[in-house]
């Protein structure tokens, strides 16, 4: 097994007047997303968006875009007619496919002043030119257990419909809102990406992680992680990678 820790302060940072973006893989600017990917994970941004601000309509293609809100509410609108607000506990998957336009931003008004914090992740689809699509599901009740919950998956083992589907049969996203002084086990995976969204985490007999830290694994057995104060974590289990 190989394991690489990306500390929060070592991430790529991009900021403008209203968007503060911390990126586990460089995504803002002229970057080769495939060259910087881990497994088939292309983008993993932790963004803070000021109240009343949003990205105007813009286009994506050939990406599975997964969004997870940590604080606040995200307003979504796309060219396929989907619109709504995404809040903590609900995962969203948008298939860009052969091309989709969307806008997203902080649903709170400037008067309300509530900040939005959102993690957005891009996975490569298995085929280009798919029909654009959209799905979301609320996992608040399942996450209350403190255990690892599979929220998005294309793996055959998760074909029962309990997770939101994704157009890649080699990946699954697991999330846990861990209780204080608890432990969860991350599944074995040829490639894994662990992200600490809140609080502290300790890898079994290894390093201590804090908010914003990420871990990239290769050829990993099941991995125990423990928190003292409680932690919210996101883990991508990946059974494929780009050929380099």
JSON list of C-alpha atoms in Angstrom, two decimals:
[
{"chain": "A", "resi": 1, "resn": "UNK", "atom": "CA", "xyz": [0.00, 0.00, 0.00]},
{"chain": "A", "resi": 2, "resn": "UNK", "atom": "CA", "xyz": [1.12, 3.55, -0.69]},
{"chain": "A", "resi": 3, "resn": "UNK", "atom": "CA", "xyz": [-0.34, 6.54, 1.10]},
{"chain": "A", "resi": 4, "resn": "UNK", "atom": "CA", "xyz": [0.15, 10.24, 0.41]},
{"chain": "A", "resi": 5, "resn": "UNK", "atom": "CA", "xyz": [-1.13, 12.97, 2.72]},
{"chain": "A", "resi": 6, "resn": "UNK", "atom": "CA", "xyz": [-2.05, 16.34, 1.20]},
{"chain": "A", "resi": 7, "resn": "UNK", "atom": "CA", "xyz": [-2.19, 18.89, 3.99]},
{"chain": "A", "resi": 8, "resn": "UNK", "atom": "CA", "xyz": [-4.87, 21.56, 3.88]},
{"chain": "A", "resi": 9, "resn": "UNK", "atom": "CA", "xyz": [-2.37, 24.36, 3.44]},
{"chain": "A", "resi": 10, "resn": "UNK", "atom": "CA", "xyz": [-0.66, 22.61, 0.53]},
{"chain": "A", "resi": 11, "resn": "UNK", "atom": "CA", "xyz": [-3.77, 22.55, -1.65]},
{"chain": "A", "resi": 12, "resn": "UNK", "atom": "CA", "xyz": [-4.11, 24.78, -4.69]},
{"chain": "A", "resi": 13, "resn": "UNK", "atom": "CA", "xyz": [-5.82, 28.02, -3.58]},
{"chain": "A", "resi": 14, "resn": "UNK", "atom": "CA", "xyz": [-7.82, 30.35, -5.78]},
{"chain": "A", "resi": 15, "resn": "UNK", "atom": "CA", "xyz": [-9.75, 33.36, -4.54]},
{"chain": "A", "resi": 16, "resn": "UNK", "atom": "CA", "xyz": [-11.69, 36.23, -6.02]},
{"chain": "A", "resi": 17, "resn": "UNK", "atom": "CA", "xyz": [-14.00, 38.81, -4.47]},
{"chain": "A", "resi": 18, "resn": "UNK", "atom": "CA", "xyz": [-16.67, 36.29, -3.42]},
{"chain": "A", "resi": 19, "resn": "UNK", "atom": "CA", "xyz": [-15.33, 32.75, -4.00]},
{"chain": "A", "resi": 20, "resn": "UNK", "atom": "CA", "xyz": [-12.66, 31.10, -1.85]},
{"chain": "A", "resi": 21, "resn": "UNK", "atom": "CA", "xyz": [-11.66, 27.78, -3.44]},
{"chain": "A", "resi": 22, "resn": "UNK", "atom": "CA", "xyz": [-9.30, 25.20, -1.90]},
{"chain": "A", "resi": 23, "resn": "UNK", "atom": "CA", "xyz": [-8.52, 22.50, -4.45]},
{"chain": "A", "resi": 24, "resn": "UNK", "atom": "CA", "xyz": [-7.06, 19.06, -3.75]},
{"chain": "A", "resi": 25, "resn": "UNK", "atom": "CA", "xyz": [-6.24, 18.97, -7.48]},
{"chain": "A", "resi": 26, "resn": "UNK", "atom": "CA", "xyz": [-5.51, 22.22, -9.37]},
{"chain": "A", "resi": 27, "resn": "UNK", "atom": "CA", "xyz": [-8.70, 23.05, -11.25]},
{"chain": "A", "resi": 28, "resn": "UNK", "atom": "CA", "xyz": [-8.84, 26.83, -11.71]},
{"chain": "A", "resi": 29, "resn": "UNK", "atom": "CA", "xyz": [-6.79, 27.97, -14.68]},
{"chain": "A", "resi": 30, "resn": "UNK", "atom": "CA", "xyz": [-5.03, 26.15, -17.49]},
{"chain": "A", "resi": 31, "resn": "UNK", "atom": "CA", "xyz": [-4.44, 22.77, -15.85]},
{"chain": "A", "resi": 32, "resn": "UNK", "atom": "CA", "xyz": [-4.43, 19.25, -17.29]},
{"chain": "A", "resi": 33, "resn": "UNK", "atom": "CA", "xyz": [-7.07, 17.59, -15.13]},
{"chain": "A", "resi": 34, "resn": "UNK", "atom": "CA", "xyz": [-6.19, 14.06, -16.26]},
{"chain": "A", "resi": 35, "resn": "UNK", "atom": "CA", "xyz": [-2.49, 14.55, -15.55]},
{"chain": "A", "resi": 36, "resn": "UNK", "atom": "CA", "xyz": [-3.27, 15.68, -12.00]},
{"chain": "A", "resi": 37, "resn": "UNK", "atom": "CA", "xyz": [-6.00, 13.11, -11.30]},
{"chain": "A", "resi": 38, "resn": "UNK", "atom": "CA", "xyz": [-5.90, 10.36, -8.72]},
{"chain": "A", "resi": 39, "resn": "UNK", "atom": "CA", "xyz": [-7.66, 7.21, -9.85]},
{"chain": "A", "resi": 40, "resn": "UNK", "atom": "CA", "xyz": [-10.49, 8.69, -11.94]},
{"chain": "A", "resi": 41, "resn": "UNK", "atom": "CA", "xyz": [-11.08, 11.65, -9.59]},
{"chain": "A", "resi": 42, "resn": "UNK", "atom": "CA", "xyz": [-10.41, 14.82, -11.58]},
{"chain": "A", "resi": 43, "resn": "UNK", "atom": "CA", "xyz": [-11.59, 17.64, -9.31]},
{"chain": "A", "resi": 44, "resn": "UNK", "atom": "CA", "xyz": [-12.09, 17.95, -5.55]},
{"chain": "A", "resi": 45, "resn": "UNK", "atom": "CA", "xyz": [-12.80, 21.53, -4.52]},
{"chain": "A", "resi": 46, "resn": "UNK", "atom": "CA", "xyz": [-13.81, 22.85, -1.09]},
{"chain": "A", "resi": 47, "resn": "UNK", "atom": "CA", "xyz": [-15.45, 26.19, -1.90]},
{"chain": "A", "resi": 48, "resn": "UNK", "atom": "CA", "xyz": [-16.84, 29.01, 0.20]},
{"chain": "A", "resi": 49, "resn": "UNK", "atom": "CA", "xyz": [-19.28, 31.30, -1.58]},
{"chain": "A", "resi": 50, "resn": "UNK", "atom": "CA", "xyz": [-20.42, 34.64, -0.17]},
{"chain": "A", "resi": 51, "resn": "UNK", "atom": "CA", "xyz": [-24.13, 35.27, 0.35]},
{"chain": "A", "resi": 52, "resn": "UNK", "atom": "CA", "xyz": [-25.99, 36.42, -2.75]},
{"chain": "A", "resi": 53, "resn": "UNK", "atom": "CA", "xyz": [-23.22, 35.36, -5.14]},
{"chain": "A", "resi": 54, "resn": "UNK", "atom": "CA", "xyz": [-23.21, 32.70, -7.85]},
{"chain": "A", "resi": 55, "resn": "UNK", "atom": "CA", "xyz": [-21.52, 31.44, -10.99]},
{"chain": "A", "resi": 56, "resn": "UNK", "atom": "CA", "xyz": [-23.36, 32.44, -14.15]},
{"chain": "A", "resi": 57, "resn": "UNK", "atom": "CA", "xyz": [-24.52, 29.82, -16.65]},
{"chain": "A", "resi": 58, "resn": "UNK", "atom": "CA", "xyz": [-21.51, 27.90, -17.97]},
{"chain": "A", "resi": 59, "resn": "UNK", "atom": "CA", "xyz": [-21.00, 24.63, -19.81]},
{"chain": "A", "resi": 60, "resn": "UNK", "atom": "CA", "xyz": [-19.50, 21.28, -18.90]},
{"chain": "A", "resi": 61, "resn": "UNK", "atom": "CA", "xyz": [-19.23, 18.04, -20.84]},
{"chain": "A", "resi": 62, "resn": "UNK", "atom": "CA", "xyz": [-18.14, 14.45, -20.21]},
{"chain": "A", "resi": 63, "resn": "UNK", "atom": "CA", "xyz": [-17.90, 14.64, -16.44]},
{"chain": "A", "resi": 64, "resn": "UNK", "atom": "CA", "xyz": [-19.88, 13.18, -13.55]},
{"chain": "A", "resi": 65, "resn": "UNK", "atom": "CA", "xyz": [-20.17, 16.16, -11.17]},
{"chain": "A", "resi": 66, "resn": "UNK", "atom": "CA", "xyz": [-20.96, 15.30, -7.54]},
{"chain": "A", "resi": 67, "resn": "UNK", "atom": "CA", "xyz": [-21.81, 18.04, -5.04]},
{"chain": "A", "resi": 68, "resn": "UNK", "atom": "CA", "xyz": [-21.95, 17.89, -1.24]},
{"chain": "A", "resi": 69, "resn": "UNK", "atom": "CA", "xyz": [-22.98, 20.91, 0.86]},
{"chain": "A", "resi": 70, "resn": "UNK", "atom": "CA", "xyz": [-21.33, 21.36, 4.25]},
{"chain": "A", "resi": 71, "resn": "UNK", "atom": "CA", "xyz": [-22.91, 24.67, 5.31]},
{"chain": "A", "resi": 72, "resn": "UNK", "atom": "CA", "xyz": [-25.69, 26.82, 3.88]},
{"chain": "A", "resi": 73, "resn": "UNK", "atom": "CA", "xyz": [-27.73, 26.13, 0.78]},
{"chain": "A", "resi": 74, "resn": "UNK", "atom": "CA", "xyz": [-26.74, 25.89, -2.88]},
{"chain": "A", "resi": 75, "resn": "UNK", "atom": "CA", "xyz": [-29.08, 27.03, -5.63]},
{"chain": "A", "resi": 76, "resn": "UNK", "atom": "CA", "xyz": [-28.88, 24.96, -8.82]},
{"chain": "A", "resi": 77, "resn": "UNK", "atom": "CA", "xyz": [-30.33, 25.56, -12.30]},
{"chain": "A", "resi": 78, "resn": "UNK", "atom": "CA", "xyz": [-29.40, 23.81, -15.54]},
{"chain": "A", "resi": 79, "resn": "UNK", "atom": "CA", "xyz": [-30.28, 23.72, -19.21]},
{"chain": "A", "resi": 80, "resn": "UNK", "atom": "CA", "xyz": [-32.07, 20.37, -18.81]},
{"chain": "A", "resi": 81, "resn": "UNK", "atom": "CA", "xyz": [-34.71, 22.07, -16.68]},
{"chain": "A", "resi": 82, "resn": "UNK", "atom": "CA", "xyz": [-33.55, 21.02, -13.20]},
{"chain": "A", "resi": 83, "resn": "UNK", "atom": "CA", "xyz": [-33.71, 23.61, -10.46]},
{"chain": "A", "resi": 84, "resn": "UNK", "atom": "CA", "xyz": [-33.70, 23.63, -6.68]},
{"chain": "A", "resi": 85, "resn": "UNK", "atom": "CA", "xyz": [-31.78, 24.11, -3.47]},
{"chain": "A", "resi": 86, "resn": "UNK", "atom": "CA", "xyz": [-29.23, 21.64, -2.12]},
{"chain": "A", "resi": 87, "resn": "UNK", "atom": "CA", "xyz": [-28.68, 21.53, 1.64]},
{"chain": "A", "resi": 88, "resn": "UNK", "atom": "CA", "xyz": [-26.42, 19.53, 3.97]},
{"chain": "A", "resi": 89, "resn": "UNK", "atom": "CA", "xyz": [-27.29, 15.83, 3.94]},
{"chain": "A", "resi": 90, "resn": "UNK", "atom": "CA", "xyz": [-28.38, 15.73, 0.29]},
{"chain": "A", "resi": 91, "resn": "UNK", "atom": "CA", "xyz": [-25.97, 14.61, -2.43]},
{"chain": "A", "resi": 92, "resn": "UNK", "atom": "CA", "xyz": [-26.32, 15.76, -6.03]},
{"chain": "A", "resi": 93, "resn": "UNK", "atom": "CA", "xyz": [-25.00, 14.10, -9.19]},
{"chain": "A", "resi": 94, "resn": "UNK", "atom": "CA", "xyz": [-25.08, 15.88, -12.53]},
{"chain": "A", "resi": 95, "resn": "UNK", "atom": "CA", "xyz": [-24.08, 14.02, -15.69]},
{"chain": "A", "resi": 96, "resn": "UNK", "atom": "CA", "xyz": [-22.65, 16.62, -18.06]},
{"chain": "A", "resi": 97, "resn": "UNK", "atom": "CA", "xyz": [-22.52, 14.10, -20.90]},
{"chain": "A", "resi": 98, "resn": "UNK", "atom": "CA", "xyz": [-22.50, 15.59, -24.38]},
{"chain": "A", "resi": 99, "resn": "UNK", "atom": "CA", "xyz": [-22.99, 19.04, -22.87]},
{"chain": "A", "resi": 100, "resn": "UNK", "atom": "CA", "xyz": [-25.00, 20.80, -20.19]},
{"chain": "A", "resi": 101, "resn": "UNK", "atom": "CA", "xyz": [-25.13, 24.39, -19.00]},
{"chain": "A", "resi": 102, "resn": "UNK", "atom": "CA", "xyz": [-25.76, 25.22, -15.37]},
{"chain": "A", "resi": 103, "resn": "UNK", "atom": "CA", "xyz": [-25.50, 27.97, -12.80]},
{"chain": "A", "resi": 104, "resn": "UNK", "atom": "CA", "xyz": [-24.99, 27.50, -9.08]},
{"chain": "A", "resi": 105, "resn": "UNK", "atom": "CA", "xyz": [-24.40, 29.69, -6.11]},
{"chain": "A", "resi": 106, "resn": "UNK", "atom": "CA", "xyz": [-25.30, 30.69, -2.59]},
{"chain": "A", "resi": 107, "resn": "UNK", "atom": "CA", "xyz": [-29.07, 30.54, -2.14]},
{"chain": "A", "resi": 108, "resn": "UNK", "atom": "CA", "xyz": [-28.89, 33.05, 0.72]},
{"chain": "A", "resi": 109, "resn": "UNK", "atom": "CA", "xyz": [-29.40, 36.73, -0.06]},
{"chain": "A", "resi": 110, "resn": "UNK", "atom": "CA", "xyz": [-26.82, 39.36, 0.79]},
{"chain": "A", "resi": 111, "resn": "UNK", "atom": "CA", "xyz": [-29.23, 40.55, 3.48]},
{"chain": "A", "resi": 112, "resn": "UNK", "atom": "CA", "xyz": [-29.26, 37.09, 5.10]},
{"chain": "A", "resi": 113, "resn": "UNK", "atom": "CA", "xyz": [-25.47, 36.94, 5.03]},
{"chain": "A", "resi": 114, "resn": "UNK", "atom": "CA", "xyz": [-25.24, 33.14, 5.34]},
{"chain": "A", "resi": 115, "resn": "UNK", "atom": "CA", "xyz": [-22.10, 31.69, 3.77]},
{"chain": "A", "resi": 116, "resn": "UNK", "atom": "CA", "xyz": [-22.15, 28.57, 1.59]},
{"chain": "A", "resi": 117, "resn": "UNK", "atom": "CA", "xyz": [-19.49, 25.88, 1.94]},
{"chain": "A", "resi": 118, "resn": "UNK", "atom": "CA", "xyz": [-19.64, 23.14, -0.66]},
{"chain": "A", "resi": 119, "resn": "UNK", "atom": "CA", "xyz": [-17.42, 20.27, -1.84]},
{"chain": "A", "resi": 120, "resn": "UNK", "atom": "CA", "xyz": [-17.62, 19.63, -5.57]},
{"chain": "A", "resi": 121, "resn": "UNK", "atom": "CA", "xyz": [-16.02, 16.58, -7.16]},
{"chain": "A", "resi": 122, "resn": "UNK", "atom": "CA", "xyz": [-15.65, 15.45, -10.77]},
{"chain": "A", "resi": 123, "resn": "UNK", "atom": "CA", "xyz": [-15.36, 11.82, -11.82]},
{"chain": "A", "resi": 124, "resn": "UNK", "atom": "CA", "xyz": [-14.56, 10.76, -15.37]},
{"chain": "A", "resi": 125, "resn": "UNK", "atom": "CA", "xyz": [-17.42, 8.81, -16.99]},
{"chain": "A", "resi": 126, "resn": "UNK", "atom": "CA", "xyz": [-16.72, 5.50, -18.70]},
{"chain": "A", "resi": 127, "resn": "UNK", "atom": "CA", "xyz": [-18.10, 6.77, -22.01]},
{"chain": "A", "resi": 128, "resn": "UNK", "atom": "CA", "xyz": [-18.14, 10.15, -23.68]},
{"chain": "A", "resi": 129, "resn": "UNK", "atom": "CA", "xyz": [-21.24, 11.76, -25.13]},
{"chain": "A", "resi": 130, "resn": "UNK", "atom": "CA", "xyz": [-23.78, 10.47, -22.60]},
{"chain": "A", "resi": 131, "resn": "UNK", "atom": "CA", "xyz": [-27.26, 11.92, -22.27]},
{"chain": "A", "resi": 132, "resn": "UNK", "atom": "CA", "xyz": [-27.10, 14.73, -19.68]},
{"chain": "A", "resi": 133, "resn": "UNK", "atom": "CA", "xyz": [-28.77, 13.79, -16.41]},
{"chain": "A", "resi": 134, "resn": "UNK", "atom": "CA", "xyz": [-29.42, 14.77, -12.82]},
{"chain": "A", "resi": 135, "resn": "UNK", "atom": "CA", "xyz": [-30.16, 13.05, -9.51]},
{"chain": "A", "resi": 136, "resn": "UNK", "atom": "CA", "xyz": [-30.19, 13.94, -5.82]},
{"chain": "A", "resi": 137, "resn": "UNK", "atom": "CA", "xyz": [-31.01, 12.12, -2.60]},
{"chain": "A", "resi": 138, "resn": "UNK", "atom": "CA", "xyz": [-31.22, 13.03, 1.08]},
{"chain": "A", "resi": 139, "resn": "UNK", "atom": "CA", "xyz": [-29.09, 10.79, 3.34]},
{"chain": "A", "resi": 140, "resn": "UNK", "atom": "CA", "xyz": [-29.58, 12.75, 6.58]},
{"chain": "A", "resi": 141, "resn": "UNK", "atom": "CA", "xyz": [-31.23, 9.88, 8.44]},
{"chain": "A", "resi": 142, "resn": "UNK", "atom": "CA", "xyz": [-28.62, 7.30, 7.40]},
{"chain": "A", "resi": 143, "resn": "UNK", "atom": "CA", "xyz": [-25.73, 9.61, 8.34]},
{"chain": "A", "resi": 144, "resn": "UNK", "atom": "CA", "xyz": [-27.09, 10.02, 11.88]},
{"chain": "A", "resi": 145, "resn": "UNK", "atom": "CA", "xyz": [-25.71, 6.54, 12.65]},
{"chain": "A", "resi": 146, "resn": "UNK", "atom": "CA", "xyz": [-22.15, 7.88, 12.52]},
{"chain": "A", "resi": 147, "resn": "UNK", "atom": "CA", "xyz": [-21.19, 5.03, 10.21]},
{"chain": "A", "resi": 148, "resn": "UNK", "atom": "CA", "xyz": [-19.90, 5.13, 6.64]},
{"chain": "A", "resi": 149, "resn": "UNK", "atom": "CA", "xyz": [-22.79, 5.56, 4.18]},
{"chain": "A", "resi": 150, "resn": "UNK", "atom": "CA", "xyz": [-22.52, 4.92, 0.44]},
{"chain": "A", "resi": 151, "resn": "UNK", "atom": "CA", "xyz": [-24.17, 7.93, -1.19]},
{"chain": "A", "resi": 152, "resn": "UNK", "atom": "CA", "xyz": [-23.05, 7.64, -4.83]},
{"chain": "A", "resi": 153, "resn": "UNK", "atom": "CA", "xyz": [-22.00, 4.47, -6.63]},
{"chain": "A", "resi": 154, "resn": "UNK", "atom": "CA", "xyz": [-21.64, 2.74, -9.95]},
{"chain": "A", "resi": 155, "resn": "UNK", "atom": "CA", "xyz": [-20.24, -0.46, -8.42]},
{"chain": "A", "resi": 156, "resn": "UNK", "atom": "CA", "xyz": [-22.20, -3.65, -9.14]},
{"chain": "A", "resi": 157, "resn": "UNK", "atom": "CA", "xyz": [-22.34, -4.34, -5.38]},
{"chain": "A", "resi": 158, "resn": "UNK", "atom": "CA", "xyz": [-24.47, -1.21, -4.96]},
{"chain": "A", "resi": 159, "resn": "UNK", "atom": "CA", "xyz": [-26.94, -1.89, -7.78]},
{"chain": "A", "resi": 160, "resn": "UNK", "atom": "CA", "xyz": [-29.85, -2.10, -5.34]},
{"chain": "A", "resi": 161, "resn": "UNK", "atom": "CA", "xyz": [-30.63, 1.60, -5.77]},
{"chain": "A", "resi": 162, "resn": "UNK", "atom": "CA", "xyz": [-29.81, 2.71, -2.23]},
{"chain": "A", "resi": 163, "resn": "UNK", "atom": "CA", "xyz": [-27.09, 5.04, -3.57]},
{"chain": "A", "resi": 164, "resn": "UNK", "atom": "CA", "xyz": [-27.34, 7.66, -6.30]},
{"chain": "A", "resi": 165, "resn": "UNK", "atom": "CA", "xyz": [-26.09, 6.13, -9.55]},
{"chain": "A", "resi": 166, "resn": "UNK", "atom": "CA", "xyz": [-23.08, 7.42, -11.47]},
{"chain": "A", "resi": 167, "resn": "UNK", "atom": "CA", "xyz": [-21.87, 6.65, -15.00]},
{"chain": "A", "resi": 168, "resn": "UNK", "atom": "CA", "xyz": [-18.72, 4.86, -13.88]},
{"chain": "A", "resi": 169, "resn": "UNK", "atom": "CA", "xyz": [-18.91, 1.25, -12.70]},
{"chain": "A", "resi": 170, "resn": "UNK", "atom": "CA", "xyz": [-15.56, 1.51, -10.86]},
{"chain": "A", "resi": 171, "resn": "UNK", "atom": "CA", "xyz": [-16.34, 4.12, -8.21]},
{"chain": "A", "resi": 172, "resn": "UNK", "atom": "CA", "xyz": [-18.30, 4.78, -5.04]},
{"chain": "A", "resi": 173, "resn": "UNK", "atom": "CA", "xyz": [-18.47, 7.77, -2.70]},
{"chain": "A", "resi": 174, "resn": "UNK", "atom": "CA", "xyz": [-18.85, 7.03, 1.00]},
{"chain": "A", "resi": 175, "resn": "UNK", "atom": "CA", "xyz": [-19.57, 9.71, 3.63]},
{"chain": "A", "resi": 176, "resn": "UNK", "atom": "CA", "xyz": [-19.61, 9.55, 7.41]},
{"chain": "A", "resi": 177, "resn": "UNK", "atom": "CA", "xyz": [-20.57, 12.05, 10.09]},
{"chain": "A", "resi": 178, "resn": "UNK", "atom": "CA", "xyz": [-18.61, 10.28, 12.77]},
{"chain": "A", "resi": 179, "resn": "UNK", "atom": "CA", "xyz": [-19.60, 10.51, 16.40]},
{"chain": "A", "resi": 180, "resn": "UNK", "atom": "CA", "xyz": [-16.99, 11.61, 18.97]},
{"chain": "A", "resi": 181, "resn": "UNK", "atom": "CA", "xyz": [-14.57, 8.86, 20.01]},
{"chain": "A", "resi": 182, "resn": "UNK", "atom": "CA", "xyz": [-15.64, 6.53, 17.23]},
{"chain": "A", "resi": 183, "resn": "UNK", "atom": "CA", "xyz": [-14.06, 4.51, 14.43]},
{"chain": "A", "resi": 184, "resn": "UNK", "atom": "CA", "xyz": [-15.07, 3.52, 10.91]},
{"chain": "A", "resi": 185, "resn": "UNK", "atom": "CA", "xyz": [-13.43, 1.25, 8.36]},
{"chain": "A", "resi": 186, "resn": "UNK", "atom": "CA", "xyz": [-12.81, 2.49, 4.84]},
{"chain": "A", "resi": 187, "resn": "UNK", "atom": "CA", "xyz": [-13.20, -0.22, 2.17]},
{"chain": "A", "resi": 188, "resn": "UNK", "atom": "CA", "xyz": [-10.19, -1.72, 0.43]},
{"chain": "A", "resi": 189, "resn": "UNK", "atom": "CA", "xyz": [-9.53, -0.11, -2.93]},
{"chain": "A", "resi": 190, "resn": "UNK", "atom": "CA", "xyz": [-6.88, 0.01, -5.66]},
{"chain": "A", "resi": 191, "resn": "UNK", "atom": "CA", "xyz": [-7.20, 3.81, -5.43]},
{"chain": "A", "resi": 192, "resn": "UNK", "atom": "CA", "xyz": [-8.76, 5.86, -2.66]},
{"chain": "A", "resi": 193, "resn": "UNK", "atom": "CA", "xyz": [-9.24, 9.52, -1.81]},
{"chain": "A", "resi": 194, "resn": "UNK", "atom": "CA", "xyz": [-10.10, 10.44, 1.78]},
{"chain": "A", "resi": 195, "resn": "UNK", "atom": "CA", "xyz": [-11.07, 14.01, 2.66]},
{"chain": "A", "resi": 196, "resn": "UNK", "atom": "CA", "xyz": [-11.54, 15.42, 6.15]},
{"chain": "A", "resi": 197, "resn": "UNK", "atom": "CA", "xyz": [-14.30, 17.99, 5.84]},
{"chain": "A", "resi": 198, "resn": "UNK", "atom": "CA", "xyz": [-14.60, 18.71, 9.57]},
{"chain": "A", "resi": 199, "resn": "UNK", "atom": "CA", "xyz": [-12.65, 18.22, 12.78]},
{"chain": "A", "resi": 200, "resn": "UNK", "atom": "CA", "xyz": [-9.92, 15.64, 13.36]},
{"chain": "A", "resi": 201, "resn": "UNK", "atom": "CA", "xyz": [-9.14, 12.14, 12.18]},
{"chain": "A", "resi": 202, "resn": "UNK", "atom": "CA", "xyz": [-6.44, 9.62, 12.92]},
{"chain": "A", "resi": 203, "resn": "UNK", "atom": "CA", "xyz": [-5.29, 6.89, 10.60]},
{"chain": "A", "resi": 204, "resn": "UNK", "atom": "CA", "xyz": [-4.71, 3.66, 12.51]},
{"chain": "A", "resi": 205, "resn": "UNK", "atom": "CA", "xyz": [-1.14, 3.76, 13.86]},
{"chain": "A", "resi": 206, "resn": "UNK", "atom": "CA", "xyz": [-0.35, 6.66, 11.57]},
{"chain": "A", "resi": 207, "resn": "UNK", "atom": "CA", "xyz": [-0.81, 10.39, 11.11]},
{"chain": "A", "resi": 208, "resn": "UNK", "atom": "CA", "xyz": [-3.35, 12.77, 12.60]},
{"chain": "A", "resi": 209, "resn": "UNK", "atom": "CA", "xyz": [-5.45, 14.63, 10.04]},
{"chain": "A", "resi": 210, "resn": "UNK", "atom": "CA", "xyz": [-7.31, 17.89, 10.47]},
{"chain": "A", "resi": 211, "resn": "UNK", "atom": "CA", "xyz": [-9.95, 19.78, 8.52]},
{"chain": "A", "resi": 212, "resn": "UNK", "atom": "CA", "xyz": [-8.99, 20.17, 4.86]},
{"chain": "A", "resi": 213, "resn": "UNK", "atom": "CA", "xyz": [-6.41, 17.37, 4.83]},
{"chain": "A", "resi": 214, "resn": "UNK", "atom": "CA", "xyz": [-6.69, 14.67, 2.16]},
{"chain": "A", "resi": 215, "resn": "UNK", "atom": "CA", "xyz": [-5.16, 11.22, 1.77]},
{"chain": "A", "resi": 216, "resn": "UNK", "atom": "CA", "xyz": [-4.52, 9.46, -1.54]},
{"chain": "A", "resi": 217, "resn": "UNK", "atom": "CA", "xyz": [-4.08, 5.70, -1.32]},
{"chain": "A", "resi": 218, "resn": "UNK", "atom": "CA", "xyz": [-3.03, 3.01, -3.78]},
{"chain": "A", "resi": 219, "resn": "UNK", "atom": "CA", "xyz": [-3.51, -0.74, -3.38]},
{"chain": "A", "resi": 220, "resn": "UNK", "atom": "CA", "xyz": [-4.93, -0.24, 0.09]},
{"chain": "A", "resi": 221, "resn": "UNK", "atom": "CA", "xyz": [-6.49, -2.87, 2.31]},
{"chain": "A", "resi": 222, "resn": "UNK", "atom": "CA", "xyz": [-9.44, -1.85, 4.48]},
{"chain": "A", "resi": 223, "resn": "UNK", "atom": "CA", "xyz": [-8.30, 1.15, 6.53]},
{"chain": "A", "resi": 224, "resn": "UNK", "atom": "CA", "xyz": [-9.47, 2.02, 10.05]},
{"chain": "A", "resi": 225, "resn": "UNK", "atom": "CA", "xyz": [-9.84, 5.71, 10.90]},
{"chain": "A", "resi": 226, "resn": "UNK", "atom": "CA", "xyz": [-10.72, 7.17, 14.29]},
{"chain": "A", "resi": 227, "resn": "UNK", "atom": "CA", "xyz": [-11.90, 10.53, 15.56]},
{"chain": "A", "resi": 228, "resn": "UNK", "atom": "CA", "xyz": [-11.84, 11.97, 19.06]},
{"chain": "A", "resi": 229, "resn": "UNK", "atom": "CA", "xyz": [-13.98, 15.06, 18.57]},
{"chain": "A", "resi": 230, "resn": "UNK", "atom": "CA", "xyz": [-16.23, 13.82, 15.76]},
{"chain": "A", "resi": 231, "resn": "UNK", "atom": "CA", "xyz": [-15.47, 14.23, 12.05]},
{"chain": "A", "resi": 232, "resn": "UNK", "atom": "CA", "xyz": [-17.20, 14.48, 8.70]},
{"chain": "A", "resi": 233, "resn": "UNK", "atom": "CA", "xyz": [-15.31, 12.54, 6.04]},
{"chain": "A", "resi": 234, "resn": "UNK", "atom": "CA", "xyz": [-15.69, 11.79, 2.32]},
{"chain": "A", "resi": 235, "resn": "UNK", "atom": "CA", "xyz": [-14.02, 8.74, 0.78]},
{"chain": "A", "resi": 236, "resn": "UNK", "atom": "CA", "xyz": [-13.88, 7.85, -2.91]},
{"chain": "A", "resi": 237, "resn": "UNK", "atom": "CA", "xyz": [-13.37, 4.13, -3.50]},
{"chain": "A", "resi": 238, "resn": "UNK", "atom": "CA", "xyz": [-11.98, 3.66, -7.02]},
{"chain": "A", "resi": 239, "resn": "UNK", "atom": "CA", "xyz": [-11.20, 0.49, -8.93]},
{"chain": "A", "resi": 240, "resn": "UNK", "atom": "CA", "xyz": [-9.82, 2.18, -12.07]},
{"chain": "A", "resi": 241, "resn": "UNK", "atom": "CA", "xyz": [-7.29, 4.85, -12.98]},
{"chain": "A", "resi": 242, "resn": "UNK", "atom": "CA", "xyz": [-6.14, 6.76, -16.01]},
{"chain": "A", "resi": 243, "resn": "UNK", "atom": "CA", "xyz": [-3.31, 5.19, -18.00]},
{"chain": "A", "resi": 244, "resn": "UNK", "atom": "CA", "xyz": [-0.28, 7.45, -17.71]}
]
